[in-house]
């Protein structure tokens, strides 16, 4: 078990290395522009050259990457070119904001998707058509539009919730809850639309399997067959969807944050990218990869726990 | 060729496909005609027209915060979306299909490498990468969509790889290889024809994803302000939400219409090309019946189970009903063993399932009655059937592996069954199950008790299932081809076990089989089934020695012609079995 976890972590580190390397190589194409942006329109070729040397951009790209990596290993992500703030703490702070909408959204999505999916798969008929219809609507309407409509209805018209802004949980839990409510609803609508359909499909497949019939012939109750047996077997494949859903949600969150002016990962990445703030961009990349690694590892471990066959590998 | 035209025709008859495709065509046409339809360029700004309301002459839908014609920007945004969809989908298809063909067709090592690479691409949040790479792309949406296409390719890769793996194992590619066609020719000719359908479906969804992503990025402000796009218009409308909500409405509606049409078109294509998926049925409803008249009271019958005039129908594809069992009649007395014989598809299993009340949800009992110990079973709900199951009527399936829940240890599954049927304590059920596993010929019962199904052999699993079936001492055991899926050596042992258990517990057995050898070996009576009807019943010896029905004769002849066919007991066993 430990060997398995260590191997997965190792794979995650290789992924981190590769993604950061590729990102660095691609970004290095734009280092010249970064310096010119930094110095402004009136910069002389001499000052550009001096600045390039000062930033270390004149060295071979791989040397620069190696240098960045060595610092990273010492826990140093460098400082922002523009604000001179250390990158590490800023990234963590921004990530916390984004995660504070993704994690609740994901939990609610899982609960609702399982309920809706199981309901549709075990009731059939009208219940199934309702669930299918809801999924379809959630799937075809872009999250961005749902976000804006909700802001308009709940914040602008009804004045129930703040339209924009973010209060940290540690400052004021009630205000935090208010500030994340609409973003979470938006993410949940998109998430449930996707996941409930998956749960439904898996449950229908499982309920048609031979072992379900055999359990029935032994007098096992319907509840036990649905919950203990079919749902448990459907959970494994659904978990894989969940980790993809997380990545998907992370992407949507970057856009949704913008609607609600949340100081999250998206706006941080966007501004850094706009300014060509290379140390910040690299810090964002590293944490993005680490997050994905952790989520995938968690999914695999949960899958191993659910599925006895997966434990062997 | 003819199947293809038929598919097209079916698509053209599907209103969802026709309407969504029509909407998309109209929208694309509007985009292409934008320079002729709109009076202003998308970026012409007139400060006198800032936030002009809809209907202002020359500004059909009004003007935005910079005094630009919303109608014109809307039409030009269509083109941006179309180009995004084409680039994103084109790249995703080119990369995904190529890699899928390579990864699926060539050896395991190549596949391992492509697999790893695509998993890598898939695990990183694409939108974040597109934002991060803004300094590289300069925000050009075409360049961005190029990268996005690569990020979308894993989905296509998986579809193609799986299909190619399937096709590769099929004979015709081998045949093509023998006939001297090169690798590339094989791929091109056979594989592409198989993957075409799924790719067409995926394309619709990919286009939707590309358009939504491009709009999202433009909304964030990634990209040139000079490029009219829905995202940019929505962003501008959003800033103006308080002043002029309608400005937000138009691009949102059009964007929503496009993505919705693509998704619905994709769904329609999927239904047409892949057939509709199974629909869920209400669980725990009990067997569906269409028997109008109440069951005739069965007076003074000594039979344990009596089936009369049983008819089971399934709805056909065109709504007509197809009868799989017609007017079947059977009778089993206490302690008796009846062999129900017939070729596959003759309705044997359906009859057995009807007795247990576990027919598939689509099946309907349209006629007849099933009386067990004087009680009518047709029309009972699942709840009313449950007390009978396990305790009165039990079941041994054909395929041992698929009939065990893969997620639970064998012991836990059997204990749950015993507790449901008898309501005993967990400990008592455990003791009972362990004893039965031993009785059923399992060498190390505690070890098997703590094993998962995938750790058992087929023969062991079948012993486990038999133990599970007899655990609650049923009066009737229904065994559906209990030896067919097993090795020949194990088959005889399992039959011996069934025979011994029957004698010990004094239960009746309904043995469903296609094998006369098995029937001769352990049955007292025989019923021969053909095309949903029971054509002959009687004493085993009489029927085997002097078959009355043409079909029975044909079946028997078929076996005598080919003595090696599935006769699990040695040749002497037939007479030996018949003698007892």
Short mmCIF file of C-alpha atoms in Angstrom, two decimals, chain B residues 29-430:
data_model
loop_
_atom_site.label_atom_id
_atom_site.label_comp_id
_atom_site.label_asym_id
_atom_site.label_seq_id
_atom_site.Cartn_x
_atom_site.Cartn_y
_atom_site.Cartn_z
CA UNK B 29 -25.09 31.62 -42.85
CA UNK B 30 -25.85 34.77 -40.85
CA UNK B 31 -22.20 34.94 -39.86
CA UNK B 32 -20.99 34.55 -43.42
CA UNK B 33 -23.40 37.23 -44.63
CA UNK B 34 -22.44 39.62 -41.82
CA UNK B 35 -20.73 42.21 -44.08
CA UNK B 36 -23.92 42.48 -46.16
CA UNK B 37 -26.45 42.36 -43.35
CA UNK B 38 -24.90 44.86 -40.97
CA UNK B 39 -24.60 48.53 -41.83
CA UNK B 40 -21.63 49.10 -39.55
CA UNK B 41 -18.32 47.36 -39.00
CA UNK B 42 -18.05 45.43 -35.75
CA UNK B 43 -15.50 47.88 -34.34
CA UNK B 44 -16.92 51.16 -35.74
CA UNK B 45 -17.59 53.21 -32.71
CA UNK B 46 -19.77 56.30 -32.71
CA UNK B 47 -19.64 58.20 -29.45
CA UNK B 48 -23.01 59.75 -30.25
CA UNK B 49 -24.54 56.29 -30.15
CA UNK B 50 -23.27 55.10 -26.75
CA UNK B 51 -25.85 52.72 -25.26
CA UNK B 52 -28.34 53.55 -28.01
CA UNK B 53 -31.53 51.53 -27.46
CA UNK B 54 -32.66 48.76 -29.78
CA UNK B 55 -34.49 49.98 -32.86
CA UNK B 56 -32.38 53.09 -33.39
CA UNK B 57 -32.15 53.54 -37.19
CA UNK B 58 -29.10 51.63 -38.44
CA UNK B 59 -28.66 50.00 -35.04
CA UNK B 60 -31.18 47.16 -35.03
CA UNK B 61 -30.26 45.97 -31.54
CA UNK B 62 -28.84 49.27 -30.32
CA UNK B 63 -25.23 50.14 -29.57
CA UNK B 64 -22.91 49.20 -26.72
CA UNK B 65 -20.96 51.24 -24.16
CA UNK B 66 -18.50 52.33 -26.87
CA UNK B 67 -21.22 53.16 -29.39
CA UNK B 68 -20.61 50.06 -31.50
CA UNK B 69 -23.44 48.37 -33.43
CA UNK B 70 -24.54 45.36 -31.36
CA UNK B 71 -26.20 43.64 -34.32
CA UNK B 72 -23.04 43.85 -36.37
CA UNK B 73 -20.85 42.65 -33.50
CA UNK B 74 -23.24 39.78 -32.91
CA UNK B 75 -22.98 38.59 -36.51
CA UNK B 76 -19.21 38.91 -36.59
CA UNK B 77 -18.97 37.05 -33.27
CA UNK B 78 -20.57 34.07 -35.01
CA UNK B 79 -17.57 33.92 -37.34
CA UNK B 80 -15.14 34.07 -34.42
CA UNK B 81 -16.98 31.17 -32.79
CA UNK B 82 -17.07 29.19 -36.02
CA UNK B 83 -13.34 29.65 -36.58
CA UNK B 84 -12.67 28.68 -32.94
CA UNK B 85 -14.77 25.55 -33.32
CA UNK B 86 -13.06 24.60 -36.58
CA UNK B 87 -9.52 25.10 -35.25
CA UNK B 88 -10.13 23.49 -31.84
CA UNK B 89 -12.01 20.51 -33.25
CA UNK B 90 -9.70 20.13 -36.23
CA UNK B 91 -6.59 19.97 -34.07
CA UNK B 92 -8.27 17.67 -31.53
CA UNK B 93 -9.34 15.30 -34.30
CA UNK B 94 -6.01 15.36 -36.11
CA UNK B 95 -4.00 14.70 -32.95
CA UNK B 96 -6.50 12.35 -31.29
CA UNK B 97 -7.26 10.19 -34.32
CA UNK B 98 -3.60 9.84 -35.33
CA UNK B 99 -2.46 8.96 -31.82
CA UNK B 100 -5.49 6.70 -31.30
CA UNK B 101 -4.70 4.73 -34.46
CA UNK B 102 -1.05 4.42 -33.48
CA UNK B 103 -1.76 3.61 -29.84
CA UNK B 104 -4.48 1.13 -30.67
CA UNK B 105 -2.86 -0.64 -33.55
CA UNK B 106 0.76 -1.03 -32.59
CA UNK B 107 2.17 -2.98 -29.67
CA UNK B 108 1.76 -2.54 -25.97
CA UNK B 109 4.87 -0.41 -25.58
CA UNK B 110 3.75 2.23 -28.08
CA UNK B 111 0.35 2.20 -26.43
CA UNK B 112 1.90 2.64 -22.99
CA UNK B 113 3.74 5.72 -24.20
CA UNK B 114 0.77 7.38 -25.90
CA UNK B 115 -1.42 6.49 -22.94
CA UNK B 116 0.94 8.16 -20.51
CA UNK B 117 1.25 11.24 -22.66
CA UNK B 118 -2.50 11.71 -23.01
CA UNK B 119 -3.16 11.11 -19.34
CA UNK B 120 -0.68 13.87 -18.72
CA UNK B 121 -2.46 16.25 -21.06
CA UNK B 122 -5.79 15.37 -19.47
CA UNK B 123 -4.78 16.00 -15.88
CA UNK B 124 -3.93 19.67 -16.22
CA UNK B 125 -6.73 22.23 -16.07
CA UNK B 126 -6.81 23.42 -19.67
CA UNK B 127 -8.23 26.85 -19.05
CA UNK B 128 -5.47 27.65 -16.56
CA UNK B 129 -2.85 26.62 -19.09
CA UNK B 130 -4.42 28.83 -21.75
CA UNK B 131 -4.34 31.78 -19.38
CA UNK B 132 -0.77 31.07 -18.31
CA UNK B 133 0.42 30.86 -21.90
CA UNK B 134 -1.04 34.26 -22.76
CA UNK B 135 2.44 35.81 -23.04
CA UNK B 136 3.24 33.18 -25.68
CA UNK B 137 0.00 33.26 -27.66
CA UNK B 138 -0.28 37.02 -27.38
CA UNK B 139 -3.96 36.35 -26.75
CA UNK B 140 -4.60 35.50 -30.40
CA UNK B 141 -7.72 33.34 -30.21
CA UNK B 142 -6.68 31.20 -33.16
CA UNK B 143 -3.37 30.30 -31.53
CA UNK B 144 -5.20 29.72 -28.23
CA UNK B 145 -7.68 27.39 -29.91
CA UNK B 146 -4.80 25.50 -31.48
CA UNK B 147 -3.49 24.69 -28.00
CA UNK B 148 -7.01 24.02 -26.77
CA UNK B 149 -7.40 21.49 -29.58
CA UNK B 150 -4.43 19.57 -28.20
CA UNK B 151 -5.99 19.71 -24.75
CA UNK B 152 -9.24 18.30 -26.16
CA UNK B 153 -7.52 15.47 -28.01
CA UNK B 154 -7.37 12.88 -25.17
CA UNK B 155 -11.13 12.31 -25.44
CA UNK B 156 -10.83 11.51 -29.16
CA UNK B 157 -7.70 9.48 -28.55
CA UNK B 158 -9.52 7.22 -26.11
CA UNK B 159 -12.50 6.66 -28.40
CA UNK B 160 -10.29 5.78 -31.37
CA UNK B 161 -7.86 3.65 -29.37
CA UNK B 162 -10.64 1.55 -27.84
CA UNK B 163 -12.36 1.00 -31.16
CA UNK B 164 -9.09 0.13 -32.88
CA UNK B 165 -8.22 -2.34 -30.11
CA UNK B 166 -11.61 -3.97 -30.62
CA UNK B 167 -11.31 -4.10 -34.39
CA UNK B 168 -7.74 -5.33 -34.24
CA UNK B 169 -8.80 -8.44 -32.41
CA UNK B 170 -11.44 -9.21 -34.96
CA UNK B 171 -10.83 -11.67 -37.67
CA UNK B 172 -11.09 -9.47 -40.67
CA UNK B 173 -7.98 -7.51 -39.89
CA UNK B 174 -6.08 -10.78 -39.52
CA UNK B 175 -7.51 -11.86 -42.82
CA UNK B 176 -6.42 -8.60 -44.39
CA UNK B 177 -2.96 -9.07 -42.97
CA UNK B 178 -2.72 -12.56 -44.39
CA UNK B 179 -3.85 -11.30 -47.77
CA UNK B 180 -0.84 -9.02 -47.78
CA UNK B 181 -2.28 -5.58 -47.12
CA UNK B 182 0.18 -3.23 -45.39
CA UNK B 183 -0.43 -1.85 -41.91
CA UNK B 184 -1.45 1.58 -43.15
CA UNK B 185 -3.88 0.13 -45.64
CA UNK B 186 -5.46 -2.01 -42.93
CA UNK B 187 -5.88 0.98 -40.66
CA UNK B 188 -7.22 3.16 -43.39
CA UNK B 189 -9.68 0.72 -44.81
CA UNK B 190 -11.19 -1.13 -41.90
CA UNK B 191 -10.63 0.87 -38.79
CA UNK B 192 -11.66 4.27 -40.07
CA UNK B 193 -15.02 2.90 -41.15
CA UNK B 194 -15.68 1.73 -37.58
CA UNK B 195 -14.53 4.87 -35.81
CA UNK B 196 -16.39 7.24 -38.11
CA UNK B 197 -19.68 7.22 -36.17
CA UNK B 198 -18.32 7.88 -32.69
CA UNK B 199 -16.05 10.61 -34.07
CA UNK B 200 -18.93 12.41 -35.75
CA UNK B 201 -20.78 12.37 -32.42
CA UNK B 202 -17.76 13.60 -30.48
CA UNK B 203 -17.19 16.39 -32.98
CA UNK B 204 -20.51 18.02 -32.10
CA UNK B 205 -19.59 18.07 -28.41
CA UNK B 206 -16.03 19.24 -29.08
CA UNK B 207 -17.31 22.19 -31.11
CA UNK B 208 -19.56 23.15 -28.21
CA UNK B 209 -16.61 22.95 -25.82
CA UNK B 210 -14.36 25.01 -28.09
CA UNK B 211 -16.96 27.75 -28.49
CA UNK B 212 -17.73 27.86 -24.77
CA UNK B 213 -14.03 28.05 -23.89
CA UNK B 214 -13.27 30.74 -26.44
CA UNK B 215 -16.19 32.76 -25.08
CA UNK B 216 -15.04 32.23 -21.50
CA UNK B 217 -11.54 33.40 -22.30
CA UNK B 218 -12.79 36.43 -24.19
CA UNK B 219 -15.06 37.19 -21.24
CA UNK B 220 -12.00 37.21 -18.99
CA UNK B 221 -10.28 39.54 -21.42
CA UNK B 222 -7.79 37.07 -22.87
CA UNK B 223 -7.41 38.14 -26.45
CA UNK B 224 -7.56 41.16 -28.64
CA UNK B 225 -10.34 43.70 -28.09
CA UNK B 226 -10.47 44.09 -31.86
CA UNK B 227 -11.92 40.61 -32.32
CA UNK B 228 -15.69 40.67 -31.85
CA UNK B 229 -16.76 37.69 -29.80
CA UNK B 230 -19.66 36.59 -27.61
CA UNK B 231 -17.45 36.53 -24.54
CA UNK B 232 -16.32 40.08 -25.04
CA UNK B 233 -19.90 41.24 -25.72
CA UNK B 234 -21.17 39.44 -22.61
CA UNK B 235 -18.41 41.03 -20.57
CA UNK B 236 -19.34 44.46 -21.89
CA UNK B 237 -23.03 43.78 -21.30
CA UNK B 238 -22.24 42.56 -17.79
CA UNK B 239 -20.47 45.82 -16.97
CA UNK B 240 -23.56 47.60 -18.24
CA UNK B 241 -26.03 45.28 -16.54
CA UNK B 242 -27.58 48.05 -14.46
CA UNK B 243 -27.89 50.52 -17.34
CA UNK B 244 -28.92 48.31 -20.22
CA UNK B 245 -29.63 44.66 -19.41
CA UNK B 246 -30.59 43.93 -23.02
CA UNK B 247 -26.97 44.32 -24.11
CA UNK B 248 -26.17 41.27 -22.06
CA UNK B 249 -29.18 39.40 -23.37
CA UNK B 250 -28.38 39.22 -27.12
CA UNK B 251 -24.93 37.62 -27.05
CA UNK B 252 -26.04 35.32 -24.21
CA UNK B 253 -29.06 34.10 -26.14
CA UNK B 254 -27.10 33.46 -29.31
CA UNK B 255 -24.24 31.74 -27.47
CA UNK B 256 -26.72 29.64 -25.50
CA UNK B 257 -28.58 28.74 -28.69
CA UNK B 258 -25.38 27.64 -30.43
CA UNK B 259 -24.02 25.49 -27.59
CA UNK B 260 -27.45 24.01 -26.87
CA UNK B 261 -27.95 23.15 -30.55
CA UNK B 262 -24.55 21.47 -30.72
CA UNK B 263 -25.20 19.37 -27.61
CA UNK B 264 -28.71 18.40 -28.72
CA UNK B 265 -27.41 17.59 -32.21
CA UNK B 266 -24.71 15.44 -30.62
CA UNK B 267 -27.35 13.61 -28.57
CA UNK B 268 -29.52 13.05 -31.64
CA UNK B 269 -26.53 11.75 -33.62
CA UNK B 270 -25.67 9.41 -30.77
CA UNK B 271 -29.18 8.02 -30.60
CA UNK B 272 -29.30 7.46 -34.33
CA UNK B 273 -25.81 6.07 -34.85
CA UNK B 274 -25.45 4.03 -31.67
CA UNK B 275 -29.05 3.15 -30.89
CA UNK B 276 -30.87 4.24 -27.78
CA UNK B 277 -29.48 3.28 -24.40
CA UNK B 278 -31.29 1.08 -21.90
CA UNK B 279 -33.99 2.89 -20.03
CA UNK B 280 -34.31 2.50 -16.30
CA UNK B 281 -37.28 0.68 -14.82
CA UNK B 282 -38.80 1.04 -11.42
CA UNK B 283 -36.94 -1.21 -9.01
CA UNK B 284 -38.82 -3.47 -6.61
CA UNK B 285 -42.07 -3.33 -8.57
CA UNK B 286 -42.58 -7.02 -8.95
CA UNK B 287 -43.21 -8.87 -12.14
CA UNK B 288 -45.27 -7.02 -14.73
CA UNK B 289 -48.40 -8.87 -15.61
CA UNK B 290 -51.23 -8.33 -17.98
CA UNK B 291 -53.40 -11.15 -16.68
CA UNK B 292 -56.93 -9.80 -16.50
CA UNK B 293 -58.86 -12.73 -15.15
CA UNK B 294 -58.14 -13.71 -11.60
CA UNK B 295 -56.28 -16.97 -11.12
CA UNK B 296 -58.46 -20.03 -11.21
CA UNK B 297 -58.46 -21.70 -7.81
CA UNK B 298 -56.34 -24.82 -7.92
CA UNK B 299 -58.34 -27.47 -6.17
CA UNK B 300 -56.71 -30.35 -4.38
CA UNK B 301 -53.44 -30.41 -6.28
CA UNK B 302 -50.57 -32.17 -4.61
CA UNK B 303 -48.05 -30.47 -6.83
CA UNK B 304 -45.38 -28.25 -5.30
CA UNK B 305 -45.27 -26.09 -8.40
CA UNK B 306 -47.81 -26.00 -11.13
CA UNK B 307 -47.46 -23.76 -14.16
CA UNK B 308 -50.41 -23.43 -16.51
CA UNK B 309 -50.71 -21.69 -19.84
CA UNK B 310 -47.80 -19.36 -19.01
CA UNK B 311 -47.18 -16.77 -21.70
CA UNK B 312 -44.39 -14.20 -21.51
CA UNK B 313 -44.01 -11.38 -24.00
CA UNK B 314 -41.46 -8.67 -24.70
CA UNK B 315 -42.15 -5.41 -26.49
CA UNK B 316 -40.53 -5.46 -29.92
CA UNK B 317 -38.75 -2.50 -31.53
CA UNK B 318 -41.89 -1.43 -33.39
CA UNK B 319 -44.16 -1.58 -30.34
CA UNK B 320 -45.60 -5.00 -31.20
CA UNK B 321 -45.19 -7.68 -28.56
CA UNK B 322 -43.07 -10.77 -29.12
CA UNK B 323 -43.97 -13.91 -27.19
CA UNK B 324 -40.95 -15.83 -25.90
CA UNK B 325 -42.97 -18.37 -23.90
CA UNK B 326 -46.37 -19.55 -25.15
CA UNK B 327 -48.85 -21.46 -23.04
CA UNK B 328 -46.24 -23.37 -21.09
CA UNK B 329 -47.46 -25.97 -18.58
CA UNK B 330 -45.29 -27.74 -16.01
CA UNK B 331 -45.75 -29.65 -12.81
CA UNK B 332 -43.23 -30.56 -10.14
CA UNK B 333 -44.09 -32.64 -7.08
CA UNK B 334 -42.30 -32.43 -3.76
CA UNK B 335 -38.82 -33.90 -3.87
CA UNK B 336 -39.00 -34.48 -7.60
CA UNK B 337 -36.34 -33.50 -10.14
CA UNK B 338 -37.61 -32.15 -13.41
CA UNK B 339 -35.31 -31.48 -16.36
CA UNK B 340 -36.43 -28.63 -18.59
CA UNK B 341 -34.64 -29.22 -21.88
CA UNK B 342 -34.40 -27.23 -25.09
CA UNK B 343 -31.96 -25.35 -27.25
CA UNK B 344 -30.91 -21.82 -26.36
CA UNK B 345 -33.63 -19.26 -26.93
CA UNK B 346 -36.40 -21.80 -26.45
CA UNK B 347 -37.75 -19.99 -23.37
CA UNK B 348 -36.41 -22.29 -20.60
CA UNK B 349 -34.67 -19.57 -18.64
CA UNK B 350 -37.59 -17.18 -19.07
CA UNK B 351 -39.90 -19.78 -17.56
CA UNK B 352 -37.51 -20.27 -14.63
CA UNK B 353 -37.22 -16.51 -14.05
CA UNK B 354 -41.01 -16.18 -14.08
CA UNK B 355 -41.28 -18.66 -11.21
CA UNK B 356 -38.76 -16.60 -9.20
CA UNK B 357 -40.42 -13.34 -10.22
CA UNK B 358 -37.17 -11.94 -11.57
CA UNK B 359 -37.92 -11.54 -15.27
CA UNK B 360 -36.32 -8.44 -16.83
CA UNK B 361 -38.33 -5.25 -16.42
CA UNK B 362 -39.46 -5.22 -20.06
CA UNK B 363 -41.04 -8.69 -19.85
CA UNK B 364 -44.78 -9.01 -19.33
CA UNK B 365 -46.66 -12.13 -18.27
CA UNK B 366 -49.66 -11.91 -20.55
CA UNK B 367 -51.42 -15.14 -19.65
CA UNK B 368 -51.44 -18.06 -17.28
CA UNK B 369 -50.72 -18.92 -13.71
CA UNK B 370 -47.84 -20.13 -11.56
CA UNK B 371 -49.05 -21.84 -8.41
CA UNK B 372 -46.57 -22.69 -5.67
CA UNK B 373 -47.91 -24.66 -2.69
CA UNK B 374 -51.43 -23.61 -3.59
CA UNK B 375 -50.51 -19.93 -3.87
CA UNK B 376 -50.73 -17.93 -7.08
CA UNK B 377 -47.42 -16.18 -7.81
CA UNK B 378 -48.45 -14.27 -10.94
CA UNK B 379 -49.36 -10.74 -9.91
CA UNK B 380 -47.48 -10.73 -6.60
CA UNK B 381 -45.44 -7.63 -5.82
CA UNK B 382 -41.74 -7.82 -5.14
CA UNK B 383 -42.47 -7.37 -1.44
CA UNK B 384 -44.91 -10.29 -1.46
CA UNK B 385 -42.47 -12.47 -3.40
CA UNK B 386 -39.50 -11.76 -1.12
CA UNK B 387 -40.48 -14.06 1.79
CA UNK B 388 -40.70 -16.94 -0.69
CA UNK B 389 -37.30 -16.33 -2.22
CA UNK B 390 -34.38 -18.20 -0.76
CA UNK B 391 -36.51 -19.89 1.84
CA UNK B 392 -39.08 -21.57 -0.42
CA UNK B 393 -37.68 -21.19 -3.92
CA UNK B 394 -33.96 -20.80 -4.57
CA UNK B 395 -31.84 -20.31 -7.64
CA UNK B 396 -28.48 -21.46 -8.98
CA UNK B 397 -27.34 -19.47 -12.01
CA UNK B 398 -25.46 -20.52 -15.11
CA UNK B 399 -22.42 -18.25 -15.10
CA UNK B 400 -20.85 -18.35 -11.61
CA UNK B 401 -18.57 -15.30 -11.79
CA UNK B 402 -21.03 -12.66 -12.93
CA UNK B 403 -23.51 -13.79 -10.31
CA UNK B 404 -21.38 -12.77 -7.38
CA UNK B 405 -21.08 -9.12 -6.39
CA UNK B 406 -17.42 -8.29 -7.15
CA UNK B 407 -17.18 -5.73 -4.33
CA UNK B 408 -18.05 -7.95 -1.39
CA UNK B 409 -16.41 -10.95 0.14
CA UNK B 410 -18.15 -14.19 -0.67
CA UNK B 411 -19.07 -14.87 2.94
CA UNK B 412 -20.70 -11.50 3.46
CA UNK B 413 -22.90 -12.04 0.39
CA UNK B 414 -24.09 -15.43 1.55
CA UNK B 415 -24.66 -14.23 5.12
CA UNK B 416 -26.79 -11.37 3.83
CA UNK B 417 -28.91 -13.83 1.87
CA UNK B 418 -29.39 -16.18 4.81
CA UNK B 419 -30.27 -13.34 7.14
CA UNK B 420 -32.77 -11.89 4.66
CA UNK B 421 -34.46 -15.25 4.21
CA UNK B 422 -34.41 -16.58 7.75
CA UNK B 423 -33.95 -13.51 9.94
CA UNK B 424 -31.26 -15.20 12.04
CA UNK B 425 -28.39 -13.45 13.84
CA UNK B 426 -25.19 -12.61 12.04
CA UNK B 427 -23.25 -15.20 14.00
CA UNK B 428 -25.75 -17.93 13.33
CA UNK B 429 -25.84 -17.12 9.64
CA UNK B 430 -22.06 -17.23 9.55
#
